[in-house]
Short mmCIF file of C-alpha atoms in Angstrom, two decimals:
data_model
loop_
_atom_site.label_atom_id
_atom_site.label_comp_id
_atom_site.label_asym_id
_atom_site.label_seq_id
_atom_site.Cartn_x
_atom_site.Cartn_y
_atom_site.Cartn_z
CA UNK A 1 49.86 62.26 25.37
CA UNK A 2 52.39 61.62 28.38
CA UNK A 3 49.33 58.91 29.55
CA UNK A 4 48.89 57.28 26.25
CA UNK A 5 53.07 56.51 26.36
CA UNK A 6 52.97 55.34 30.10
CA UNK A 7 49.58 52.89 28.76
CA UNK A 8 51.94 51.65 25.89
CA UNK A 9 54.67 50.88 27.88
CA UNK A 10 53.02 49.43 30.77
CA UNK A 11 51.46 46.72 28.07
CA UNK A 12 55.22 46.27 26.68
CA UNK A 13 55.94 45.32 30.19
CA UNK A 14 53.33 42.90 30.95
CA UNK A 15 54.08 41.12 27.19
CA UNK A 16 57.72 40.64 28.45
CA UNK A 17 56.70 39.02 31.48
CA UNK A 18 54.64 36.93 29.65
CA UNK A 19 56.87 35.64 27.41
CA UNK A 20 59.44 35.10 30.24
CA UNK A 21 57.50 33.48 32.29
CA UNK A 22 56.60 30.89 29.02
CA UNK A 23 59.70 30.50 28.13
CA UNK A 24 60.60 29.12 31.69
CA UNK A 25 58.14 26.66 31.63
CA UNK A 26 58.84 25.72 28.02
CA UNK A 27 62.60 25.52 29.65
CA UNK A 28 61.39 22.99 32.17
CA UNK A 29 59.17 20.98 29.80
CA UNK A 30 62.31 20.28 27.44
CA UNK A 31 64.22 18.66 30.17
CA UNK A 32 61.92 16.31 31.31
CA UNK A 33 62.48 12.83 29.94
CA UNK A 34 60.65 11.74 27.02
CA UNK A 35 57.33 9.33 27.95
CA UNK A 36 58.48 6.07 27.61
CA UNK A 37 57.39 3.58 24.85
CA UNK A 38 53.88 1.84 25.97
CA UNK A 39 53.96 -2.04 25.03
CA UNK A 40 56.29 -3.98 21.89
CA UNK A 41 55.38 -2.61 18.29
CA UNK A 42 53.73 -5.88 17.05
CA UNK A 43 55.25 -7.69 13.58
CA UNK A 44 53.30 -7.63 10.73
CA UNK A 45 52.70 -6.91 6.91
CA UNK A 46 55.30 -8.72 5.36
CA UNK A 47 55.75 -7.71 2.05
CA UNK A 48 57.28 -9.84 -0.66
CA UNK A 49 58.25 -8.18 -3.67
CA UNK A 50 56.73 -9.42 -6.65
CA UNK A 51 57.36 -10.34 -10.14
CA UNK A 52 60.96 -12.13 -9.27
CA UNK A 53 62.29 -15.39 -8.18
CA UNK A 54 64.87 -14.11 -5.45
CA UNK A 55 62.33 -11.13 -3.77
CA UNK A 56 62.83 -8.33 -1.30
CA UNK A 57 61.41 -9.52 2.11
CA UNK A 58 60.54 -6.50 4.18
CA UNK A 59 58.22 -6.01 7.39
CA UNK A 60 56.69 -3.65 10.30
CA UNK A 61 57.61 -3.74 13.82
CA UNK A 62 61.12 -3.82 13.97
CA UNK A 63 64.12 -5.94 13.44
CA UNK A 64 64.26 -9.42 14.13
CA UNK A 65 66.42 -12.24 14.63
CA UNK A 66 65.04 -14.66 12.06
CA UNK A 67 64.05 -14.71 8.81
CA UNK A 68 62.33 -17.63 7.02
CA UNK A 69 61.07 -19.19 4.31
CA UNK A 70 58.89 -22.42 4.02
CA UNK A 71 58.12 -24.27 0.96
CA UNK A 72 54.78 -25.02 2.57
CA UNK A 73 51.06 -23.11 3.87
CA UNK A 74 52.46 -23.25 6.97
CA UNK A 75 55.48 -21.76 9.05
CA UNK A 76 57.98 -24.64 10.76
CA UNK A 77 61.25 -25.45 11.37
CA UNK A 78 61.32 -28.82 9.26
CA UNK A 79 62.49 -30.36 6.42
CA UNK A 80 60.72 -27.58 4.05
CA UNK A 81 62.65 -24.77 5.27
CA UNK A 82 64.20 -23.10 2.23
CA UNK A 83 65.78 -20.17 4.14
CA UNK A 84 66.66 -19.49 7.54
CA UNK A 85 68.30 -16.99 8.60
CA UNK A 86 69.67 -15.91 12.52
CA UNK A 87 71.32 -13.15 14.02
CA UNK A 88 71.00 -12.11 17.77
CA UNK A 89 69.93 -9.48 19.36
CA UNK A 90 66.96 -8.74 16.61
CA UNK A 91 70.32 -7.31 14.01
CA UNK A 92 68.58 -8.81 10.87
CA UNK A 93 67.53 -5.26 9.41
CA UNK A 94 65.01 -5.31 6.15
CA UNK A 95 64.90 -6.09 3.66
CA UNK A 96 66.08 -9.29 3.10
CA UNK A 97 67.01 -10.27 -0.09
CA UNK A 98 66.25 -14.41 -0.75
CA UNK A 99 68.65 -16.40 -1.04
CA UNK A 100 71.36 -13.74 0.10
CA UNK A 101 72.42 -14.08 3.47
CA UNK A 102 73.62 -10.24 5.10
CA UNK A 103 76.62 -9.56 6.76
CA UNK A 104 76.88 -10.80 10.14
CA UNK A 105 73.70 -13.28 9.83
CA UNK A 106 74.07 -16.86 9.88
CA UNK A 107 72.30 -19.26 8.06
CA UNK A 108 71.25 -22.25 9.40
CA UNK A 109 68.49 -24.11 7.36
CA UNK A 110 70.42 -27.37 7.33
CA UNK A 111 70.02 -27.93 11.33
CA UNK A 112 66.25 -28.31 11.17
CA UNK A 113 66.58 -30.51 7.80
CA UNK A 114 65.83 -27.83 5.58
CA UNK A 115 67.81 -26.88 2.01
CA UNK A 116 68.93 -23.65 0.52
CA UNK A 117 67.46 -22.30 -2.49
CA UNK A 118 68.89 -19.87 -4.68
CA UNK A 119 65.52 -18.39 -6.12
CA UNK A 120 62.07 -19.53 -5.54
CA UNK A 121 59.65 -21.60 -7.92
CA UNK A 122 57.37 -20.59 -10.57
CA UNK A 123 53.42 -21.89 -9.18
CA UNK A 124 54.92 -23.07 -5.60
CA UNK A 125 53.54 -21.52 -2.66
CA UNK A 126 55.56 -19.85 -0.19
CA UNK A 127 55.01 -18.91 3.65
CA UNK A 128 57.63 -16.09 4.73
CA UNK A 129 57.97 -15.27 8.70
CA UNK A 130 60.11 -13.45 10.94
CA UNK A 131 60.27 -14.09 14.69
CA UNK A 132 62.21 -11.39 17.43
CA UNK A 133 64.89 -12.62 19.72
CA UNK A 134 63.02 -12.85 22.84
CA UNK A 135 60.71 -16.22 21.59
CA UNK A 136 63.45 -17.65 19.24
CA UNK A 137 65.08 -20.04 22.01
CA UNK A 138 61.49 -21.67 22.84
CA UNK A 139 60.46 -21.81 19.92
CA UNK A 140 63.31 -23.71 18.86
CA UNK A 141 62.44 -26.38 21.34
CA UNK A 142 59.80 -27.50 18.64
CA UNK A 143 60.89 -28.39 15.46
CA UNK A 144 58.63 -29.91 13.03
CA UNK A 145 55.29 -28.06 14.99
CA UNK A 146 53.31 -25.52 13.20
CA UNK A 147 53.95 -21.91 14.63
CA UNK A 148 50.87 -19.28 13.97
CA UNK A 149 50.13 -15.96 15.67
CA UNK A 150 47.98 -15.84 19.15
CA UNK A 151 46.84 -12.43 19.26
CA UNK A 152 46.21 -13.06 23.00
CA UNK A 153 49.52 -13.76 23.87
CA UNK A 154 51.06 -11.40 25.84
CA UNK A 155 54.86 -10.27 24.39
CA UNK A 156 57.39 -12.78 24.75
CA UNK A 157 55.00 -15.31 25.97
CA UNK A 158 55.47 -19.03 23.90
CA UNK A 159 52.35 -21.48 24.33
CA UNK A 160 52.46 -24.92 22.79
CA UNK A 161 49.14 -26.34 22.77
CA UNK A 162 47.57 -29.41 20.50
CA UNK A 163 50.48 -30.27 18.58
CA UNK A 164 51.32 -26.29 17.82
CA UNK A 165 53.50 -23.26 18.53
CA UNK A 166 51.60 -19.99 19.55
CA UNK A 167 53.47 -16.89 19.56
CA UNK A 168 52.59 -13.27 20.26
CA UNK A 169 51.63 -10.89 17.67
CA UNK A 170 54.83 -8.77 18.60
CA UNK A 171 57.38 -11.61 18.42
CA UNK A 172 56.30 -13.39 15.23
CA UNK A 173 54.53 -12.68 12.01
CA UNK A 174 53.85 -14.53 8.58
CA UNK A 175 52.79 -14.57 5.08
CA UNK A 176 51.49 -17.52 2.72
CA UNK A 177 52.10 -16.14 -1.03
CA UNK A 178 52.05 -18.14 -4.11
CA UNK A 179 54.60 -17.04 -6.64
CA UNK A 180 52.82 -16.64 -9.99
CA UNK A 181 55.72 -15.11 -12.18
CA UNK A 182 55.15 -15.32 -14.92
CA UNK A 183 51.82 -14.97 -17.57
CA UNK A 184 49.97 -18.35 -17.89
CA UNK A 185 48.58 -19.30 -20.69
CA UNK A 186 45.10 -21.26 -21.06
CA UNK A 187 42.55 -22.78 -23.34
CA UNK A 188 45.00 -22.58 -26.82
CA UNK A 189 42.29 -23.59 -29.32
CA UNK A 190 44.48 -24.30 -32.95
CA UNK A 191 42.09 -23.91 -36.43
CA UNK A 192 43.34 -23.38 -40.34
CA UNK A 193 44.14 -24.96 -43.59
CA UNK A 194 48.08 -25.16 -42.79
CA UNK A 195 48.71 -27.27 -39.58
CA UNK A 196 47.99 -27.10 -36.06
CA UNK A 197 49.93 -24.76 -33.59
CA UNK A 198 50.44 -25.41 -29.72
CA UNK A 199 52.34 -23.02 -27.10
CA UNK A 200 54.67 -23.85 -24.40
CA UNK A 201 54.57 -21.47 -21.27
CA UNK A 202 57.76 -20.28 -20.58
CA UNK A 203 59.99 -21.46 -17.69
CA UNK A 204 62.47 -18.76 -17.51
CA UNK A 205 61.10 -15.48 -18.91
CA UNK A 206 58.03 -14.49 -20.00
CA UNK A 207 58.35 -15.25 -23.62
CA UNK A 208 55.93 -18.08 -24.51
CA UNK A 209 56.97 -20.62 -27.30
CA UNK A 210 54.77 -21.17 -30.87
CA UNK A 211 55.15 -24.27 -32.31
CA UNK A 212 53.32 -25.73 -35.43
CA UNK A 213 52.84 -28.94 -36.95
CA UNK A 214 52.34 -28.17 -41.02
CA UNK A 215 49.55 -31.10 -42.65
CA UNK A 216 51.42 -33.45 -44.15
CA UNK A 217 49.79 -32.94 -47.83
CA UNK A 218 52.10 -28.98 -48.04
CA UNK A 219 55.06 -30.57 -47.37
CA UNK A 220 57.23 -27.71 -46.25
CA UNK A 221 57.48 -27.05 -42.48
CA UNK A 222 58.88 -23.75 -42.99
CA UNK A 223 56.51 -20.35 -43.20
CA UNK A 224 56.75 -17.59 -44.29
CA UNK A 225 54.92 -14.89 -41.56
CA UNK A 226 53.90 -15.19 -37.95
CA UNK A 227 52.27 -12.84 -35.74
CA UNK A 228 50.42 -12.47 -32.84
CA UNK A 229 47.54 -9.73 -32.18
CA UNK A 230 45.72 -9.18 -28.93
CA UNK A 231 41.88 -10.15 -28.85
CA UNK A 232 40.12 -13.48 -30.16
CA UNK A 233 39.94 -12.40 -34.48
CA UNK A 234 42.79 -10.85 -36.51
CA UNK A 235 43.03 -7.01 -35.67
CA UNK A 236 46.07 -5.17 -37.67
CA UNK A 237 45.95 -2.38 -35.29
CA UNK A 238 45.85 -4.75 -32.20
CA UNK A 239 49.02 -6.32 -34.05
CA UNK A 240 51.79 -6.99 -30.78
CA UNK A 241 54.18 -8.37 -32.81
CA UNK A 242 54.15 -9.43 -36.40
CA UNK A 243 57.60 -10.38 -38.62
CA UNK A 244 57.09 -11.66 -42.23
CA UNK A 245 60.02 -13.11 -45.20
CA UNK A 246 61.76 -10.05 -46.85
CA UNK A 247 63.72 -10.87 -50.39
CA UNK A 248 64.71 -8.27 -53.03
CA UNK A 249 63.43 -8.77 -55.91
CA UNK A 250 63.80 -7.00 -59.10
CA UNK A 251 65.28 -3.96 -56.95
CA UNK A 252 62.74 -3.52 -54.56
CA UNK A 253 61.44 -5.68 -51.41
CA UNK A 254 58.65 -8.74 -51.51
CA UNK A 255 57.18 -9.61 -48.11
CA UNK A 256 55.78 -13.25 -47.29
CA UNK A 257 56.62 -15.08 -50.38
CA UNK A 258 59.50 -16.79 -49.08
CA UNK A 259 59.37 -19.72 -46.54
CA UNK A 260 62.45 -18.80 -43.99
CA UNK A 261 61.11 -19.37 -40.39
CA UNK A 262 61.47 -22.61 -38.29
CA UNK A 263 59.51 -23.91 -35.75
CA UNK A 264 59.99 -23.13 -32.54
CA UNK A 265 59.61 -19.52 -32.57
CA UNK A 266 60.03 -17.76 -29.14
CA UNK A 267 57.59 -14.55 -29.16
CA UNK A 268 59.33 -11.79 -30.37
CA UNK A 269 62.41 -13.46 -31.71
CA UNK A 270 64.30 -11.48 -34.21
CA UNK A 271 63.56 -13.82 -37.41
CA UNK A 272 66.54 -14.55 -40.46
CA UNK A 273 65.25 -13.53 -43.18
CA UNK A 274 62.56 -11.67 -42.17
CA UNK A 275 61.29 -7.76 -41.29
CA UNK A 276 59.80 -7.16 -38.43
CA UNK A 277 56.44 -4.73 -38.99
CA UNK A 278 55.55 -4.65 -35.18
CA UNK A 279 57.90 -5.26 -32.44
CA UNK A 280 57.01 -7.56 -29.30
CA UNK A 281 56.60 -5.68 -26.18
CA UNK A 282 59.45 -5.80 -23.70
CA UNK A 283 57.06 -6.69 -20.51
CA UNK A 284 55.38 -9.15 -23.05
CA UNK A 285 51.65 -10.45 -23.11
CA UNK A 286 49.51 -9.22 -20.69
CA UNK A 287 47.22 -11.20 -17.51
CA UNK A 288 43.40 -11.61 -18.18
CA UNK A 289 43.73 -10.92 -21.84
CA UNK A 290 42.31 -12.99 -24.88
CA UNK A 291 44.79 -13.27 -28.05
CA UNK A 292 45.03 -14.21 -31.74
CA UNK A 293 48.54 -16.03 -32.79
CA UNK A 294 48.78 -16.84 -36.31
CA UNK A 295 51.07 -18.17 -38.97
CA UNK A 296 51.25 -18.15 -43.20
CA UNK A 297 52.99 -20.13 -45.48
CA UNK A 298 55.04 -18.22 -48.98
CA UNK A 299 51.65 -19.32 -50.90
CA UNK A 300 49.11 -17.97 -48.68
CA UNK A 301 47.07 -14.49 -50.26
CA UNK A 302 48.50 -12.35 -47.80
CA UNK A 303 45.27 -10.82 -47.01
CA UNK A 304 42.55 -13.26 -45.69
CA UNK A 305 42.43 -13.91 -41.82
CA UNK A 306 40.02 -16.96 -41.53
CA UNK A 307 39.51 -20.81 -40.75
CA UNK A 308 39.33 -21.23 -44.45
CA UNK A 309 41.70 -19.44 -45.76
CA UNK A 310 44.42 -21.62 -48.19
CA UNK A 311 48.26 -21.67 -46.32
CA UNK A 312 47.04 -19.96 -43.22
CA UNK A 313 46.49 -21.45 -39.61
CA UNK A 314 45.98 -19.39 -36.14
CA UNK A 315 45.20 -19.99 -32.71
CA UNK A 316 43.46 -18.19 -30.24
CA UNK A 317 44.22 -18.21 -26.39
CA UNK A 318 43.88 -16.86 -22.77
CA UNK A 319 45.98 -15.71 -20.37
CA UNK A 320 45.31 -15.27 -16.42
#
């Protein structure tokens, strides 16, 4: 037994040592300095938020010392400059919001002969870049010159060459985007007995506009249901939004016998006059999608969907 103890305790021993001994060198490890940082992070994958007029502009690689916006396919300091933003030292943090200049950055658009915009433009296309302090002052040198990205360059290194600015990969990055907002709307074709109806894509939300033109032998320009479905035929359970004439009559409530709505109607209005039986989606009509719009005047049957059909016009149309 007495040998079995002294075995024990000679291994308890040799474990403390052990761990001693790599603790020490786990000691000295910790206060060696840290390897320093190999090379410049390079700029890249600007990302624009989408879906607004005054986006988030945020990127990789760093901070930098300008921000900008072109109203062109290509990055300059010229008379399409939009936005420019400067702050030394590489203190303009992301994101960036357009059109809102941070604290402590200046904005000087107007010295290359650009403008400020407060929000950007539906179907325009855009090129955003941001450029570190270290290239800004050459770069500056050439205003009006095209700047792109020489993955070649070495950091910091500024090359003008056939009429254009090359910059490193780590000092400057960009992005060409075309702002597409909002849903458009394409190939509207107008059929029926009661008149012809056109759309007008929105400007400033994402509401289109139905007009309609009633054939000069009815008379009244007034109807008395509208609604739009999704797909290129009448669906009632595809129905997106459908509102149609309420009266009281007698003590109870008639539907579409009474002409109350004017034209224009914005999609999804709330209608005088009228109940709504399906309400209009808050985010609206969808991309890539085929739809039936339709209108009916006090006289029409309530009930038939077609070409033909006496007091009742539609149109079909797509959106991309």
């Amino acid at each position: 037994m007495n040998g079995i103890f002294k075995l024990i305790q000679t291994n308890m021993i040799c474990l403390m040592l052990i761990l001693a001994v790599g603790f020490f060198f786990n000691c000295e490890d910790d206060n060696k300095p840290l390897a320093p940082y190999m090379g410049q992070r390079e700029l890249g994958e600007i990302q624009i938020e989408t879906g607004v007029f005054v986006p988030k502009i945020t990127w990789v690689g760093g901070y930098a010392s300008v921000v900008a916006v072109n109203q062109d396919t290509v990055a300059k300091l010229d008379s399409t400059l939009i936005m420019l933003y400067y702050a030394a030292g590489n203190n303009i943090h992301y994101p960036v919001t357009f059109g809102q200049v941070p604290d402590g950055v200046q904005d000087i658009v107007t010295q290359y002969g650009g403008k400020a915009a407060e929000r950007l433009v539906e179907d325009n296309t855009y090129t955003f870049w941001v450029l570190k302090e270290d290239v800004w002052e050459e770069v500056s040198k050439y205003p009006g010159k095209p700047i792109f990205v020489n993955s070649e360059l070495e950091s910091s290194i500024v090359e003008f060459k056939e009429d254009t600015v090359f910059v490193s990969a780590s000092s400057f990055a960009q992005s060409v985007e075309p702002l597409d907002v909002f849903v458009n709307i394409i190939n509207v074709q107008s059929r029926g007995r009661l008149g012809t109806i056109s759309l007008i894509q929105p400007s400033l939300d994402q509401y289109p506009v139905l007009v309609w033109e009633v054939k000069p032998e009815i008379g009244d320009s007034t109807i008395a249901a509208v609604g739009v479905c999704e797909g290129s035929q009448y669906s009632p359970i595809k129905a997106i939004w459908e509102a149609w004439s309420e009266e009281i009559v007698d003590g109870s409530p008639v539907y579409g016998k009474k002409n109350v709505i004017h034209s224009p109607v914005i999609f999804g209005d709330t209608l005088p006059g009228t109940k709504e039986f399906y309400k209009y989606p808050t985010f609206g009509i969808d991309r890539n999608q085929n739809y039936y719009v339709w209108i009916a005047g006090k006289d029409w049957d309530g009930l038939k969907h077609s070409r033909v059909a006496s007091f009742y016009s539609y149109a079909t149309f797509q959106t991309d």
